[in-house]
GROMACS .gro file of C-alpha atoms in nm:
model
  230
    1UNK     CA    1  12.408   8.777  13.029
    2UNK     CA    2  12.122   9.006  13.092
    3UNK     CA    3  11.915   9.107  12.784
    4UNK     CA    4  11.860   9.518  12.739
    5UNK     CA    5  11.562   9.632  12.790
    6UNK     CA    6  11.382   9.785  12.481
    7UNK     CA    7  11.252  10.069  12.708
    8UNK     CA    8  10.851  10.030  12.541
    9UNK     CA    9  10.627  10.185  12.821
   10UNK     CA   10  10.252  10.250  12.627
   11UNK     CA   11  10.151  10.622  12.640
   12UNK     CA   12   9.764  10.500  12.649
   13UNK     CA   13   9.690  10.183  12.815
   14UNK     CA   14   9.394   9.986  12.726
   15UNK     CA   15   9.060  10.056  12.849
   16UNK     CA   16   9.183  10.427  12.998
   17UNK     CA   17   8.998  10.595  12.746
   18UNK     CA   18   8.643  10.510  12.695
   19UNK     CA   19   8.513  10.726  12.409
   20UNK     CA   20   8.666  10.871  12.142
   21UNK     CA   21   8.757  11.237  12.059
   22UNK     CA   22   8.476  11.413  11.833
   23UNK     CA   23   8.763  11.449  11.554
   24UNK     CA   24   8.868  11.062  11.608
   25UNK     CA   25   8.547  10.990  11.596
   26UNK     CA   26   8.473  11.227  11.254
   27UNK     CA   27   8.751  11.007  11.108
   28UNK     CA   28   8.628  10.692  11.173
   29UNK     CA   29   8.281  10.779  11.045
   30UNK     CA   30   8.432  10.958  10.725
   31UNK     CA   31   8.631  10.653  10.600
   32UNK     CA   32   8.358  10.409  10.730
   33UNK     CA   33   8.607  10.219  10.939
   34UNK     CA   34   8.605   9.903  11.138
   35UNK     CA   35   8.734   9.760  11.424
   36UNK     CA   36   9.034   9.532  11.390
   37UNK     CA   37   9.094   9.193  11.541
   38UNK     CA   38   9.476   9.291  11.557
   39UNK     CA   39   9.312   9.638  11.740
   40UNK     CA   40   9.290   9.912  11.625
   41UNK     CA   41   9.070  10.043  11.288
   42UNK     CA   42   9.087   9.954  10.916
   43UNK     CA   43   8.837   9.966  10.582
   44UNK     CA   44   8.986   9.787  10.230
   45UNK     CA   45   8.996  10.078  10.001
   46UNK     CA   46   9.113   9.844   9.679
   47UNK     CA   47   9.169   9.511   9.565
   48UNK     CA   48   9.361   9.464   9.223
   49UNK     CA   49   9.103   9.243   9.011
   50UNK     CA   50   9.434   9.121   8.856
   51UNK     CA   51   9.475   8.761   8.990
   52UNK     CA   52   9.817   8.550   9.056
   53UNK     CA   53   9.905   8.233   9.149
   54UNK     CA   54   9.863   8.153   9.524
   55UNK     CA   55  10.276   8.153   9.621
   56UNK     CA   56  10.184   8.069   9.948
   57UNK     CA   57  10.015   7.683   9.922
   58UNK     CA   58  10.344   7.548  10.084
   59UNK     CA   59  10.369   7.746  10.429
   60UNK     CA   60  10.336   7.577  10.682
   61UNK     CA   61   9.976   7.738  10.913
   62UNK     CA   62  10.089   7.904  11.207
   63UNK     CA   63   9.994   7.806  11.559
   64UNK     CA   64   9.698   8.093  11.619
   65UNK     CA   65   9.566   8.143  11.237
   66UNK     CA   66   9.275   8.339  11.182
   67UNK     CA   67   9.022   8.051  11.069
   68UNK     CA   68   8.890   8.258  10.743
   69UNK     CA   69   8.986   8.103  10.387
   70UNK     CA   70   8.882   8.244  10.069
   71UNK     CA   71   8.661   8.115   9.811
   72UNK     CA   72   8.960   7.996   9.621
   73UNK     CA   73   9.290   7.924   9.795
   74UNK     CA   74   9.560   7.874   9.446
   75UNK     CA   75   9.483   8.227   9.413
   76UNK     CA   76   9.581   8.549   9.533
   77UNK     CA   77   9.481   8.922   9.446
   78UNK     CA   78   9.811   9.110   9.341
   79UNK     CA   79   9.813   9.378   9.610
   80UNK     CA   80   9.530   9.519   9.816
   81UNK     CA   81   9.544   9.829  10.042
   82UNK     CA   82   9.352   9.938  10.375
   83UNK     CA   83   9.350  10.285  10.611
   84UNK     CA   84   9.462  10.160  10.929
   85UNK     CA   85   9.402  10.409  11.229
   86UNK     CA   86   9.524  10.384  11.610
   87UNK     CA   87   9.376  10.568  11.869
   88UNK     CA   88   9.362  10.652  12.243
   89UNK     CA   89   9.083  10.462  12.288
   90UNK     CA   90   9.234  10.148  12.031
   91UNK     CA   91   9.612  10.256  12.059
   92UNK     CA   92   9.809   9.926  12.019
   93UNK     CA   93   9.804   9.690  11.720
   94UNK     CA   94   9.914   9.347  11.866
   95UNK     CA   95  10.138   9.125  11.704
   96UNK     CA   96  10.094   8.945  11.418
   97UNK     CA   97  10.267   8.798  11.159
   98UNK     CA   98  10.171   8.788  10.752
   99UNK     CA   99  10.273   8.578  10.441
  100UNK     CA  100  10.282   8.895  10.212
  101UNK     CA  101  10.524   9.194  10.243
  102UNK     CA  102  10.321   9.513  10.348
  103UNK     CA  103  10.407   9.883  10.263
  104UNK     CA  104  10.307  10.112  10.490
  105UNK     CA  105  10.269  10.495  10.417
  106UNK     CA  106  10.193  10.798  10.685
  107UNK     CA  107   9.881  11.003  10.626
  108UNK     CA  108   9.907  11.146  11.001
  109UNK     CA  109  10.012  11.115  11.378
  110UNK     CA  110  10.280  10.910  11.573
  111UNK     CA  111  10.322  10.555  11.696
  112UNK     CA  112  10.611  10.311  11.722
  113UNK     CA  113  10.629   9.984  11.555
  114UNK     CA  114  10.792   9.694  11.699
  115UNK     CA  115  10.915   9.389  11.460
  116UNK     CA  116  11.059   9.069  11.571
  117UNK     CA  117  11.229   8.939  11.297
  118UNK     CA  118  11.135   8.546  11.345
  119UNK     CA  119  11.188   8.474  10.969
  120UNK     CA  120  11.580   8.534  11.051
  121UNK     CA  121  11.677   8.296  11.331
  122UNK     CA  122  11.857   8.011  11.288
  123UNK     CA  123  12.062   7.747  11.457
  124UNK     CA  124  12.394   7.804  11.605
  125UNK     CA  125  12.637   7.636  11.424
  126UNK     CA  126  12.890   7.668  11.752
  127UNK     CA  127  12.602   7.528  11.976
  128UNK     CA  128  12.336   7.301  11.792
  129UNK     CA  129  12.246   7.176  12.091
  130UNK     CA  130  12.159   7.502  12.238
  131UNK     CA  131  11.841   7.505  12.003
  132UNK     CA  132  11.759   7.812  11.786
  133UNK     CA  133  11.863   8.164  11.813
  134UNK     CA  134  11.613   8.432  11.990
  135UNK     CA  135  11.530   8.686  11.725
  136UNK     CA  136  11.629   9.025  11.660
  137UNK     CA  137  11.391   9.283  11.766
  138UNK     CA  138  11.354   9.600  11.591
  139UNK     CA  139  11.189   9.917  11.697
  140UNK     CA  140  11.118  10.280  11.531
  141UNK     CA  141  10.859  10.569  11.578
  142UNK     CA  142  10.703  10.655  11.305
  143UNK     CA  143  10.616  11.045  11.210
  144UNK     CA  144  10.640  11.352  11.041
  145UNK     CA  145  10.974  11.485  11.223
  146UNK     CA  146  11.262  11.336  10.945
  147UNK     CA  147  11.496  11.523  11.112
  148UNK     CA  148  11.464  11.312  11.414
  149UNK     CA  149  11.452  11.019  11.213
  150UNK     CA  150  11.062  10.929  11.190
  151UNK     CA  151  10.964  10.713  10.903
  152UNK     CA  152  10.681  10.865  10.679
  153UNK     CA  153  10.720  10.490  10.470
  154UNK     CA  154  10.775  10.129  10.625
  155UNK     CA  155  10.809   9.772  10.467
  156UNK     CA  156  10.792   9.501  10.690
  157UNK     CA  157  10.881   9.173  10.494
  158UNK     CA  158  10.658   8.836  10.538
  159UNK     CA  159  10.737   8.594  10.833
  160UNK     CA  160  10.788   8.836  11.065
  161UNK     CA  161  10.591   8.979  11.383
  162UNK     CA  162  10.452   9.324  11.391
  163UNK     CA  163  10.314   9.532  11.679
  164UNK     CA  164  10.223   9.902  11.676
  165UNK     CA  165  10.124  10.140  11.998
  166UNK     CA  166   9.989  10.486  11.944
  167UNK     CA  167  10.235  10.795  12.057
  168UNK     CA  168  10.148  11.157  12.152
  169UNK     CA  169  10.133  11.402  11.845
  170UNK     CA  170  10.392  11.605  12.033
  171UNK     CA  171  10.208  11.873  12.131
  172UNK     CA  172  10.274  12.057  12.518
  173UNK     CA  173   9.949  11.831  12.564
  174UNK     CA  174  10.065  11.528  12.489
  175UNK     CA  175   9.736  11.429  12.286
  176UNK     CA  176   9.704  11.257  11.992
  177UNK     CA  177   9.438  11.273  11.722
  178UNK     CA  178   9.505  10.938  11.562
  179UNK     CA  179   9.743  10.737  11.433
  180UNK     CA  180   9.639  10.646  11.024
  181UNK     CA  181   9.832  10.503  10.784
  182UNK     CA  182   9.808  10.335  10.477
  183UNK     CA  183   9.921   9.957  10.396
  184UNK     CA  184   9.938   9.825  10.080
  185UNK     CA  185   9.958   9.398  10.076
  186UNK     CA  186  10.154   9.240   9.838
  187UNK     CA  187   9.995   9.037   9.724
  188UNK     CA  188   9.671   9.058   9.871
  189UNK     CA  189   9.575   9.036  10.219
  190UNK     CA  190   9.416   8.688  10.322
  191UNK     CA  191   9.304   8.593  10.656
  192UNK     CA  192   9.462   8.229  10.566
  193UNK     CA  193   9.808   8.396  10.574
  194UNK     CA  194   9.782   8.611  10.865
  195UNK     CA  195   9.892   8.476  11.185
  196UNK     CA  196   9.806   8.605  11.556
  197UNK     CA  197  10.086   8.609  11.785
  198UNK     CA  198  10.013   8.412  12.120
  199UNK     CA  199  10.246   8.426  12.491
  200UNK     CA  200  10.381   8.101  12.363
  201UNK     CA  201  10.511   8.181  12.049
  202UNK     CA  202  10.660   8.505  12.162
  203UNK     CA  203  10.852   8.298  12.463
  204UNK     CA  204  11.006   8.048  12.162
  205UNK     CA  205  11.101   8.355  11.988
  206UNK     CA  206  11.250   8.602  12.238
  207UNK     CA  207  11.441   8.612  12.559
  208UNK     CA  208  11.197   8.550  12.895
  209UNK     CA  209  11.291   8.939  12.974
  210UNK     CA  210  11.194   9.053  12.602
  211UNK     CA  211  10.869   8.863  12.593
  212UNK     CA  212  10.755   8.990  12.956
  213UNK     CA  213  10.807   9.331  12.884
  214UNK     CA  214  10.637   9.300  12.521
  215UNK     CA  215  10.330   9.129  12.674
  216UNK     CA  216  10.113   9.405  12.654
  217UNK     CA  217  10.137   9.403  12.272
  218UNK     CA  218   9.991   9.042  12.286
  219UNK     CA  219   9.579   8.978  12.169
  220UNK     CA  220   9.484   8.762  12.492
  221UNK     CA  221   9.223   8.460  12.438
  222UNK     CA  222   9.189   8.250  12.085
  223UNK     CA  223   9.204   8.314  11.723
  224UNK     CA  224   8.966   8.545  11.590
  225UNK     CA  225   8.651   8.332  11.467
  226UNK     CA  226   8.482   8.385  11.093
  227UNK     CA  227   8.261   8.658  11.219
  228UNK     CA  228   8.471   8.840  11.367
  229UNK     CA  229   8.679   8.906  11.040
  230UNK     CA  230   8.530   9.177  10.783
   0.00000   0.00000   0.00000
């Protein structure tokens, strides 16, 4: 049976816009951001100095890990926080996957956020042989319009895969000054736990029609190297 398409067509495509807007660009300077190796632009505005155990030692690394560990891996920070900012110039956040549950909170703009919920599939007990399920996929803009159902606040769980593209603000224009949010890691964001999505892993996980039509939301070449992660 023919999977549905999930009808994702990018309003800015990469490398169509070569320079950012003076206001973008005001932004960017103002909160001293950073280019993203998941795309896109973040700072860390806190890290709690409080200190918990590391619940993570017994995951399993995933196949494309970002190859940055910290000073002390039985330990983790209980929550840190970043701005995170899309724009038409960086307007897709590819997928990625993280050990920690992340809340995410609106400050301005529109985007849409795609999850694939890998942390959920399982075996068919009619069909063992068949192998593993293909995971649910779940998709939602994210806004200031509540009465059309925008989120202003988002939690995506650990184990799953996240993806973000930037949307018009709605304006007769369709323009958009910047998608930025807040996320808030809990507990604290380490490169160790974050995992970059590759074209293989997203063909295990989805249907052939899924996975070519969410391409675009994949980082191409190899994990991000120590340098490249601030």
């Amino acid at each position: 049976m023919a999977t549905e398409s999930l009808s994702l067509r990018p309003t800015y495509a990469l490398g169509t816009v070569t320079t950012e807007a003076s206001e973008t660009q005001r932004t960017i300077d103002n909160l001293d951001l950073n280019l993203h190796v998941e795309g896109g632009y973040f700072v860390q505005t806190d890290r709690d100095k409080l200190q918990i155990q590391n619940p993570f030692l017994d995951r399993a690394d995933g196949g494309n890990k970002t190859k940055k560990r910290p000073e002390n891996d039985d330990i983790r920070a209980a929550s840190s926080s970043i701005f995170y900012l899309l724009t038409p110039k960086s307007p897709q956040g590819f997928f990625h996957s993280n050990h920690c549950r992340i809340i995410h909170t609106l400050h301005r703009g529109r985007g849409k956020y795609v999850i694939i919920h890998a942390d959920e599939v399982e075996m068919d007990p009619d069909n063992p042989a068949a192998g593993k399920r293909k995971a649910r996929i779940e998709t939602f803009v994210v806004g200031n319009n509540i009465d059309k159902g925008e989120k202003l606040q988002w939690i995506v769980e650990g184990g799953k895969y996240k993806a973000s593209f930037l949307l018009p603000d709605g304006d007769e224009n369709n323009t958009s000054n910047g998608l930025l949010i807040s996320e808030t890691a809990v507990p604290g964001f380490e490169y160790q736990d974050n995992e970059i999505m590759t074209k293989e892993r997203l063909n295990e996980v989805v249907d052939a029609s899924q996975a070519e039509e969410l391409a675009f939301l994949i980082r191409e070449g190899p994990a991000p190297e120590g340098h490249e992660l601030i």
